[in-house]
């Protein structure tokens, strides 16, 4: 397995395979992708009820393609998310409970290892979330809980009511979209956009409170704007540095992009979205690659961020 992290009974690879883009793949290709990821040391698989166009479609595709023996099942971590609906967001008890049952049926599994609240529902009544989590936990349907795209204040509000630890916050993060890291580096500067606080301190909060950050879209330029690797129009300098380091470490460029995230001492995880096994294997090499401080900051500056 690649470098791991752990929460109680979970041993988790630092690299996660996200299944958001598998809708139109052949069943055999999904099976090969998952088997290849396992061979590459990845034991963590990320889903959501909304992935795939129609509800639970990607979970269904995964469930059709992949099955685990009881002992294999103990060694993998299956995560899904709840809370997004067509045109509104919903953290009501009823919606959480119904959705998890649907996800388990689609995945053909008895339990989820981790359930995340997908994006903050401002109409949340945290007592309802707490009730749903208690029922899911007591029924053995969900073992661990977390959030995605939540601010520290939103996490604290949930924590005031929820009985289980919130162990994960999954957020958008790549070298080219790193405001949660870049802001702290430029704290207290006048006239610098980078110094504007946009997330009320997710990075420091997560480290202080033992929440693991999971980086989604680790290769995307923006919000699904295409990958920055090889994109010389927008990121020529960054690609020069990535290519130089890739040659130096004798790894593919994907590994350098992954390593930039896993090198951070917050011990974040990287959620890959590729449907190509070769890219999964290339990316997984980054988890064990300890970039030096100087190399890490060089990549950061080449992506356009400043050290004021
Ligand atoms: N919590 C949230 O709000 C949230 C939001 C979005 C996503 N997610 C999770 O995060 C996962 C990853 O998101 P993402 O798919 O946007 O991430 P990504 O890994 O940054 O992007 C993957 C996409 O880039 C393409 N790609 C092209 N060249 C590539 C290269 N050299 N290396 C890697 N990919 C390349 C892939 O195509 P190929 O398939 O052809 O390789 C694929 O379409 C999703 O599967 C999902 O599980 C979570």
CSV table of C-alpha atoms and ligand atoms in Angstrom, one decimal:
chain,number,residue,atom,x,y,z
A,1,UNK,CA,0.0,0.0,0.0
A,2,UNK,CA,1.2,3.6,-0.6
A,3,UNK,CA,1.8,5.7,2.5
A,4,UNK,CA,-1.2,5.4,4.8
A,5,UNK,CA,-3.1,7.3,7.4
A,6,UNK,CA,-5.5,5.9,9.9
A,7,UNK,CA,-8.6,6.6,12.0
A,8,UNK,CA,-9.4,4.0,14.7
A,9,UNK,CA,-10.2,0.8,12.8
A,10,UNK,CA,-9.6,2.3,9.3
A,11,UNK,CA,-6.2,2.1,7.5
A,12,UNK,CA,-6.5,4.4,4.5
A,13,UNK,CA,-4.2,4.9,1.6
A,14,UNK,CA,-3.1,8.5,1.1
A,15,UNK,CA,-4.4,8.2,-2.5
A,16,UNK,CA,-8.1,7.7,-3.1
A,17,UNK,CA,-9.8,6.7,-6.3
A,18,UNK,CA,-12.8,8.9,-7.0
A,19,UNK,CA,-15.6,7.2,-9.1
A,20,UNK,CA,-17.4,10.3,-10.3
A,21,UNK,CA,-16.5,9.8,-14.0
A,22,UNK,CA,-17.2,6.1,-14.5
A,23,UNK,CA,-20.8,6.3,-15.8
A,24,UNK,CA,-20.0,5.3,-19.4
A,25,UNK,CA,-17.2,2.9,-18.9
A,26,UNK,CA,-17.4,-0.7,-19.8
A,27,UNK,CA,-18.1,-2.9,-16.7
A,28,UNK,CA,-14.9,-4.9,-17.3
A,29,UNK,CA,-12.9,-1.6,-17.5
A,30,UNK,CA,-14.4,-0.4,-14.1
A,31,UNK,CA,-13.4,-3.8,-12.7
A,32,UNK,CA,-9.8,-3.5,-14.1
A,33,UNK,CA,-9.5,0.1,-12.8
A,34,UNK,CA,-10.4,-0.9,-9.3
A,35,UNK,CA,-8.3,-4.0,-9.3
A,36,UNK,CA,-5.4,-2.0,-10.7
A,37,UNK,CA,-5.8,0.7,-8.1
A,38,UNK,CA,-5.8,-1.9,-5.3
A,39,UNK,CA,-2.5,-3.3,-6.8
A,40,UNK,CA,-1.1,0.2,-6.8
A,41,UNK,CA,-1.7,0.4,-3.1
A,42,UNK,CA,-5.0,2.3,-3.2
A,43,UNK,CA,-7.6,0.9,-0.8
A,44,UNK,CA,-10.0,3.9,-0.6
A,45,UNK,CA,-12.9,4.6,-3.0
A,46,UNK,CA,-14.9,7.8,-3.1
A,47,UNK,CA,-18.5,8.0,-4.3
A,48,UNK,CA,-21.6,10.2,-4.0
A,49,UNK,CA,-25.3,9.7,-4.5
A,50,UNK,CA,-25.2,12.4,-7.2
A,51,UNK,CA,-22.4,11.0,-9.4
A,52,UNK,CA,-23.4,9.8,-12.8
A,53,UNK,CA,-26.2,12.1,-14.1
A,54,UNK,CA,-29.0,10.1,-12.5
A,55,UNK,CA,-29.0,9.5,-8.8
A,56,UNK,CA,-26.7,6.6,-7.7
A,57,UNK,CA,-25.7,5.8,-11.2
A,58,UNK,CA,-21.9,5.7,-10.6
A,59,UNK,CA,-22.5,3.7,-7.3
A,60,UNK,CA,-24.6,1.3,-9.4
A,61,UNK,CA,-21.9,0.9,-12.0
A,62,UNK,CA,-19.3,0.2,-9.3
A,63,UNK,CA,-21.7,-2.3,-7.6
A,64,UNK,CA,-22.3,-4.2,-10.8
A,65,UNK,CA,-18.6,-4.4,-11.6
A,66,UNK,CA,-16.9,-5.0,-8.3
A,67,UNK,CA,-17.4,-7.4,-5.5
A,68,UNK,CA,-15.4,-8.1,-2.4
A,69,UNK,CA,-15.0,-11.3,-0.3
A,70,UNK,CA,-15.7,-10.6,3.4
A,71,UNK,CA,-11.9,-10.3,4.2
A,72,UNK,CA,-11.3,-8.1,1.1
A,73,UNK,CA,-14.2,-5.9,2.3
A,74,UNK,CA,-12.5,-5.4,5.6
A,75,UNK,CA,-9.4,-4.0,3.9
A,76,UNK,CA,-11.1,-1.4,1.7
A,77,UNK,CA,-12.7,1.9,2.6
A,78,UNK,CA,-15.9,2.8,0.8
A,79,UNK,CA,-17.0,6.4,1.2
A,80,UNK,CA,-20.1,8.1,-0.2
A,81,UNK,CA,-21.8,11.5,0.2
A,82,UNK,CA,-25.3,12.8,0.8
A,83,UNK,CA,-27.0,16.2,0.8
A,84,UNK,CA,-27.3,17.4,-2.8
A,85,UNK,CA,-30.6,17.2,-4.5
A,86,UNK,CA,-31.9,18.6,-7.8
A,87,UNK,CA,-32.0,22.4,-7.2
A,88,UNK,CA,-31.7,22.3,-3.5
A,89,UNK,CA,-29.6,20.8,-0.7
A,90,UNK,CA,-31.0,18.7,2.0
A,91,UNK,CA,-29.5,17.5,5.4
A,92,UNK,CA,-32.8,16.4,6.8
A,93,UNK,CA,-32.9,13.2,8.8
A,94,UNK,CA,-35.3,11.5,6.3
A,95,UNK,CA,-33.2,12.4,3.3
A,96,UNK,CA,-29.9,11.2,4.8
A,97,UNK,CA,-31.5,7.9,5.9
A,98,UNK,CA,-33.2,7.2,2.6
A,99,UNK,CA,-30.1,8.2,0.6
A,100,UNK,CA,-27.8,5.9,2.5
A,101,UNK,CA,-30.2,2.9,2.0
A,102,UNK,CA,-30.2,3.7,-1.7
A,103,UNK,CA,-26.4,4.0,-1.9
A,104,UNK,CA,-26.0,0.7,-0.1
A,105,UNK,CA,-28.4,-1.0,-2.5
A,106,UNK,CA,-26.6,0.5,-5.6
A,107,UNK,CA,-23.2,-0.4,-4.3
A,108,UNK,CA,-24.4,-3.9,-3.3
A,109,UNK,CA,-22.8,-3.4,0.2
A,110,UNK,CA,-23.9,-3.8,3.8
A,111,UNK,CA,-22.2,-0.8,5.1
A,112,UNK,CA,-20.3,2.4,4.2
A,113,UNK,CA,-17.0,3.0,5.9
A,114,UNK,CA,-17.4,6.8,5.7
A,115,UNK,CA,-20.4,9.0,4.9
A,116,UNK,CA,-19.8,12.7,4.1
A,117,UNK,CA,-22.2,15.6,4.0
A,118,UNK,CA,-21.5,16.9,0.5
A,119,UNK,CA,-21.9,20.7,0.6
A,120,UNK,CA,-23.2,22.8,3.5
A,121,UNK,CA,-27.0,23.1,3.6
A,122,UNK,CA,-27.7,26.4,5.2
A,123,UNK,CA,-31.1,25.1,6.3
A,124,UNK,CA,-29.4,22.4,8.3
A,125,UNK,CA,-30.9,21.5,11.6
A,126,UNK,CA,-27.9,19.8,13.3
A,127,UNK,CA,-30.1,17.8,15.7
A,128,UNK,CA,-31.6,16.1,12.6
A,129,UNK,CA,-28.1,15.3,11.3
A,130,UNK,CA,-27.2,13.9,14.7
A,131,UNK,CA,-30.4,11.7,14.8
A,132,UNK,CA,-29.7,10.4,11.3
A,133,UNK,CA,-26.0,9.6,12.1
A,134,UNK,CA,-27.0,7.9,15.4
A,135,UNK,CA,-29.5,5.7,13.5
A,136,UNK,CA,-27.0,4.8,10.7
A,137,UNK,CA,-24.2,4.1,13.2
A,138,UNK,CA,-26.4,2.0,15.5
A,139,UNK,CA,-27.8,0.0,12.5
A,140,UNK,CA,-24.2,-0.7,11.3
A,141,UNK,CA,-24.9,1.0,8.0
A,142,UNK,CA,-22.2,3.7,8.4
A,143,UNK,CA,-19.0,3.4,10.5
A,144,UNK,CA,-17.5,6.9,10.3
A,145,UNK,CA,-18.7,10.4,9.4
A,146,UNK,CA,-17.3,13.6,7.9
A,147,UNK,CA,-18.1,16.5,5.7
A,148,UNK,CA,-17.1,18.1,2.4
A,149,UNK,CA,-16.6,21.7,1.5
A,150,UNK,CA,-17.4,22.9,5.0
A,151,UNK,CA,-15.9,25.8,6.9
A,152,UNK,CA,-14.6,25.5,10.4
A,153,UNK,CA,-17.7,27.2,11.8
A,154,UNK,CA,-20.0,24.9,10.0
A,155,UNK,CA,-18.1,21.9,11.3
A,156,UNK,CA,-18.3,23.3,14.9
A,157,UNK,CA,-22.0,23.7,14.6
A,158,UNK,CA,-22.4,20.1,13.5
A,159,UNK,CA,-20.0,18.9,16.2
A,160,UNK,CA,-22.1,20.6,18.9
A,161,UNK,CA,-24.8,18.0,18.2
A,162,UNK,CA,-23.4,15.0,16.4
A,163,UNK,CA,-22.2,12.2,18.7
A,164,UNK,CA,-19.6,10.6,16.3
A,165,UNK,CA,-16.3,12.3,15.5
A,166,UNK,CA,-16.2,14.1,12.1
A,167,UNK,CA,-13.0,12.8,10.7
A,168,UNK,CA,-12.9,14.1,7.1
A,169,UNK,CA,-13.3,17.4,5.3
A,170,UNK,CA,-13.1,16.9,1.5
A,171,UNK,CA,-12.2,20.1,-0.3
A,172,UNK,CA,-11.1,21.3,-3.7
A,173,UNK,CA,-7.3,21.5,-3.8
A,174,UNK,CA,-4.6,21.3,-6.4
A,175,UNK,CA,-1.4,23.2,-7.0
A,176,UNK,CA,-3.3,25.6,-9.1
A,177,UNK,CA,-6.3,26.0,-6.8
A,178,UNK,CA,-4.8,26.3,-3.3
A,179,UNK,CA,-6.4,29.3,-1.6
A,180,UNK,CA,-6.7,27.5,1.7
A,181,UNK,CA,-2.9,27.1,1.7
A,182,UNK,CA,-1.9,30.3,-0.1
A,183,UNK,CA,-3.9,32.6,2.2
A,184,UNK,CA,-2.0,31.7,5.3
A,185,UNK,CA,1.3,32.2,3.6
A,186,UNK,CA,0.3,35.7,2.7
A,187,UNK,CA,-1.6,36.5,5.9
A,188,UNK,CA,-1.9,40.2,6.9
A,189,UNK,CA,-0.8,41.6,3.5
A,190,UNK,CA,-2.4,44.7,2.0
A,191,UNK,CA,-3.5,44.7,-1.6
A,192,UNK,CA,-2.8,41.1,-2.3
A,193,UNK,CA,-5.8,39.0,-3.4
A,194,UNK,CA,-4.1,35.9,-2.1
A,195,UNK,CA,-4.3,37.2,1.5
A,196,UNK,CA,-8.1,37.4,1.4
A,197,UNK,CA,-9.6,34.8,3.7
A,198,UNK,CA,-12.2,32.8,1.8
A,199,UNK,CA,-12.6,29.7,3.9
A,200,UNK,CA,-12.1,30.9,7.5
A,201,UNK,CA,-9.1,28.8,8.0
A,202,UNK,CA,-10.0,25.2,7.0
A,203,UNK,CA,-6.3,24.1,6.9
A,204,UNK,CA,-5.3,25.2,10.4
A,205,UNK,CA,-8.7,24.1,11.8
A,206,UNK,CA,-8.3,20.6,10.3
A,207,UNK,CA,-4.8,20.2,11.7
A,208,UNK,CA,-5.8,21.5,15.2
A,209,UNK,CA,-8.8,19.2,15.4
A,210,UNK,CA,-7.4,16.1,13.8
A,211,UNK,CA,-9.7,16.1,10.7
A,212,UNK,CA,-8.2,14.7,7.5
A,213,UNK,CA,-8.4,16.9,4.4
A,214,UNK,CA,-9.1,15.1,1.2
A,215,UNK,CA,-8.2,17.0,-2.0
A,216,UNK,CA,-10.7,16.7,-4.8
A,217,UNK,CA,-9.9,17.7,-8.4
A,218,UNK,CA,-6.2,17.4,-7.7
A,219,UNK,CA,-5.3,17.9,-11.4
A,220,UNK,CA,-8.0,20.4,-12.5
A,221,UNK,CA,-7.1,24.0,-13.3
A,222,UNK,CA,-10.4,25.3,-11.9
A,223,UNK,CA,-13.9,23.9,-11.4
A,224,UNK,CA,-13.6,21.2,-14.1
A,225,UNK,CA,-11.7,23.6,-16.5
A,226,UNK,CA,-9.3,20.9,-17.7
A,227,UNK,CA,-6.1,19.6,-16.3
A,228,UNK,CA,-3.1,21.9,-15.7
A,229,UNK,CA,-0.6,19.1,-16.5
A,230,UNK,CA,0.7,19.8,-20.0
A,231,UNK,CA,-1.4,23.0,-20.2
A,232,UNK,CA,1.3,25.4,-21.4
A,233,UNK,CA,-1.2,28.1,-22.3
A,234,UNK,CA,-2.1,28.8,-18.7
A,235,UNK,CA,0.7,27.1,-16.7
A,236,UNK,CA,3.9,27.1,-18.7
A,237,UNK,CA,6.2,27.8,-15.8
A,238,UNK,CA,4.5,25.3,-13.5
A,239,UNK,CA,4.8,22.6,-16.2
A,240,UNK,CA,8.5,23.4,-16.6
A,241,UNK,CA,9.1,22.9,-12.9
A,242,UNK,CA,6.9,19.7,-12.8
A,243,UNK,CA,8.7,18.2,-15.8
A,244,UNK,CA,12.2,19.0,-14.3
A,245,UNK,CA,11.3,17.4,-10.9
A,246,UNK,CA,9.7,14.5,-12.7
A,247,UNK,CA,13.0,13.9,-14.5
A,248,UNK,CA,15.0,14.4,-11.3
A,249,UNK,CA,12.9,11.8,-9.4
A,250,UNK,CA,12.3,9.6,-12.4
A,251,UNK,CA,8.5,9.6,-12.0
A,252,UNK,CA,5.7,10.7,-14.2
A,253,UNK,CA,4.4,14.3,-14.0
A,254,UNK,CA,1.2,13.1,-12.2
A,255,UNK,CA,3.3,11.9,-9.3
A,256,UNK,CA,4.8,15.4,-8.7
A,257,UNK,CA,1.3,17.0,-8.7
A,258,UNK,CA,0.2,14.4,-6.2
A,259,UNK,CA,3.3,14.7,-4.1
A,260,UNK,CA,2.7,18.5,-3.8
A,261,UNK,CA,-0.4,17.6,-1.8
A,262,UNK,CA,0.8,14.6,0.2
A,263,UNK,CA,4.1,16.4,1.2
A,264,UNK,CA,2.1,18.8,3.3
A,265,UNK,CA,2.4,17.8,7.0
A,266,UNK,CA,-1.4,18.0,7.4
A,267,UNK,CA,-1.2,14.5,5.9
A,268,UNK,CA,-4.0,15.2,3.4
A,269,UNK,CA,-5.4,12.6,1.0
A,270,UNK,CA,-5.7,13.0,-2.8
A,271,UNK,CA,-8.9,12.0,-4.5
A,272,UNK,CA,-8.1,11.1,-8.1
A,273,UNK,CA,-10.8,11.3,-10.8
A,274,UNK,CA,-9.0,9.7,-13.7
A,275,UNK,CA,-10.6,6.7,-15.5
A,276,UNK,CA,-7.2,5.5,-16.8
A,277,UNK,CA,-5.3,2.9,-14.9
A,278,UNK,CA,-1.9,4.2,-16.1
A,279,UNK,CA,-2.7,7.6,-14.7
A,280,UNK,CA,-3.8,6.1,-11.4
A,281,UNK,CA,-0.5,4.2,-11.2
A,282,UNK,CA,1.4,7.3,-12.1
A,283,UNK,CA,-0.4,9.4,-9.5
A,284,UNK,CA,0.0,6.8,-6.8
A,285,UNK,CA,3.8,7.1,-7.1
A,286,UNK,CA,3.6,10.6,-5.6
A,287,UNK,CA,2.4,9.5,-2.2
A,288,UNK,CA,5.8,8.2,-1.3
A,289,UNK,CA,7.8,11.0,-2.8
A,290,UNK,CA,9.1,13.4,-0.2
A,291,UNK,CA,9.6,16.7,-2.0
A,292,UNK,CA,12.0,19.0,-0.2
A,293,UNK,CA,10.8,22.3,1.3
A,294,UNK,CA,12.5,24.2,-1.5
A,295,UNK,CA,10.9,22.1,-4.2
A,296,UNK,CA,7.5,22.4,-2.6
A,297,UNK,CA,7.7,26.2,-2.5
A,298,UNK,CA,9.1,26.3,-6.0
A,299,UNK,CA,6.0,24.5,-7.4
A,300,UNK,CA,3.8,26.8,-5.3
A,301,UNK,CA,5.5,29.9,-6.8
A,302,UNK,CA,5.5,28.5,-10.3
A,303,UNK,CA,1.7,28.1,-10.0
A,304,UNK,CA,1.4,31.8,-9.6
A,305,UNK,CA,1.2,32.2,-5.8
A,306,UNK,CA,3.4,34.7,-4.0
A,307,UNK,CA,5.7,34.6,-1.1
A,308,UNK,CA,5.3,38.2,0.0
B,1,LIG,N1,-16.6,16.7,-2.6
B,1,LIG,C1,-16.8,17.3,-3.7
B,1,LIG,O1,-17.5,18.4,-3.8
B,1,LIG,C2,-16.2,16.8,-5.0
B,1,LIG,C3,-16.3,17.5,-6.2
B,1,LIG,C4,-15.8,17.0,-7.4
B,1,LIG,C5,-15.1,15.7,-7.3
B,1,LIG,N2,-15.1,15.0,-6.1
B,1,LIG,C6,-14.4,13.7,-6.1
B,1,LIG,O2,-13.0,14.0,-6.5
B,1,LIG,C7,-12.7,13.0,-7.5
B,1,LIG,C8,-11.7,13.7,-8.4
B,1,LIG,O3,-12.2,14.8,-9.1
B,1,LIG,P1,-11.9,15.1,-10.6
B,1,LIG,O4,-12.3,14.0,-11.5
B,1,LIG,O5,-12.3,16.5,-11.0
B,1,LIG,O6,-10.3,15.1,-10.4
B,1,LIG,P2,-9.0,15.1,-11.4
B,1,LIG,O7,-8.2,13.9,-11.0
B,1,LIG,O8,-8.3,16.4,-11.1
B,1,LIG,O9,-9.5,15.1,-12.9
B,1,LIG,C9,-9.7,13.9,-13.6
B,1,LIG,C10,-10.1,14.2,-15.0
B,1,LIG,O10,-9.0,14.8,-15.6
B,1,LIG,C11,-8.7,14.0,-16.8
B,1,LIG,N3,-7.2,14.0,-17.1
B,1,LIG,C12,-6.6,14.3,-18.2
B,1,LIG,N4,-5.3,14.2,-18.2
B,1,LIG,C13,-5.0,13.8,-17.0
B,1,LIG,C14,-3.8,13.5,-16.3
B,1,LIG,N5,-2.6,13.6,-16.9
B,1,LIG,N6,-3.9,13.1,-15.0
B,1,LIG,C15,-5.1,12.9,-14.4
B,1,LIG,N7,-6.3,13.2,-15.0
B,1,LIG,C16,-6.2,13.6,-16.3
B,1,LIG,C17,-9.2,12.7,-16.5
B,1,LIG,O11,-9.5,12.0,-17.7
B,1,LIG,P3,-9.2,10.5,-17.9
B,1,LIG,O12,-10.3,9.8,-17.2
B,1,LIG,O13,-9.2,10.3,-19.4
B,1,LIG,O14,-7.8,10.2,-17.3
B,1,LIG,C18,-10.5,13.0,-15.8
B,1,LIG,O15,-11.5,13.4,-16.7
B,1,LIG,C19,-14.0,12.7,-8.2
B,1,LIG,O16,-14.0,11.4,-8.8
B,1,LIG,C20,-14.9,12.7,-6.9
B,1,LIG,O17,-14.8,11.4,-6.3
B,1,LIG,C21,-15.6,15.6,-5.0
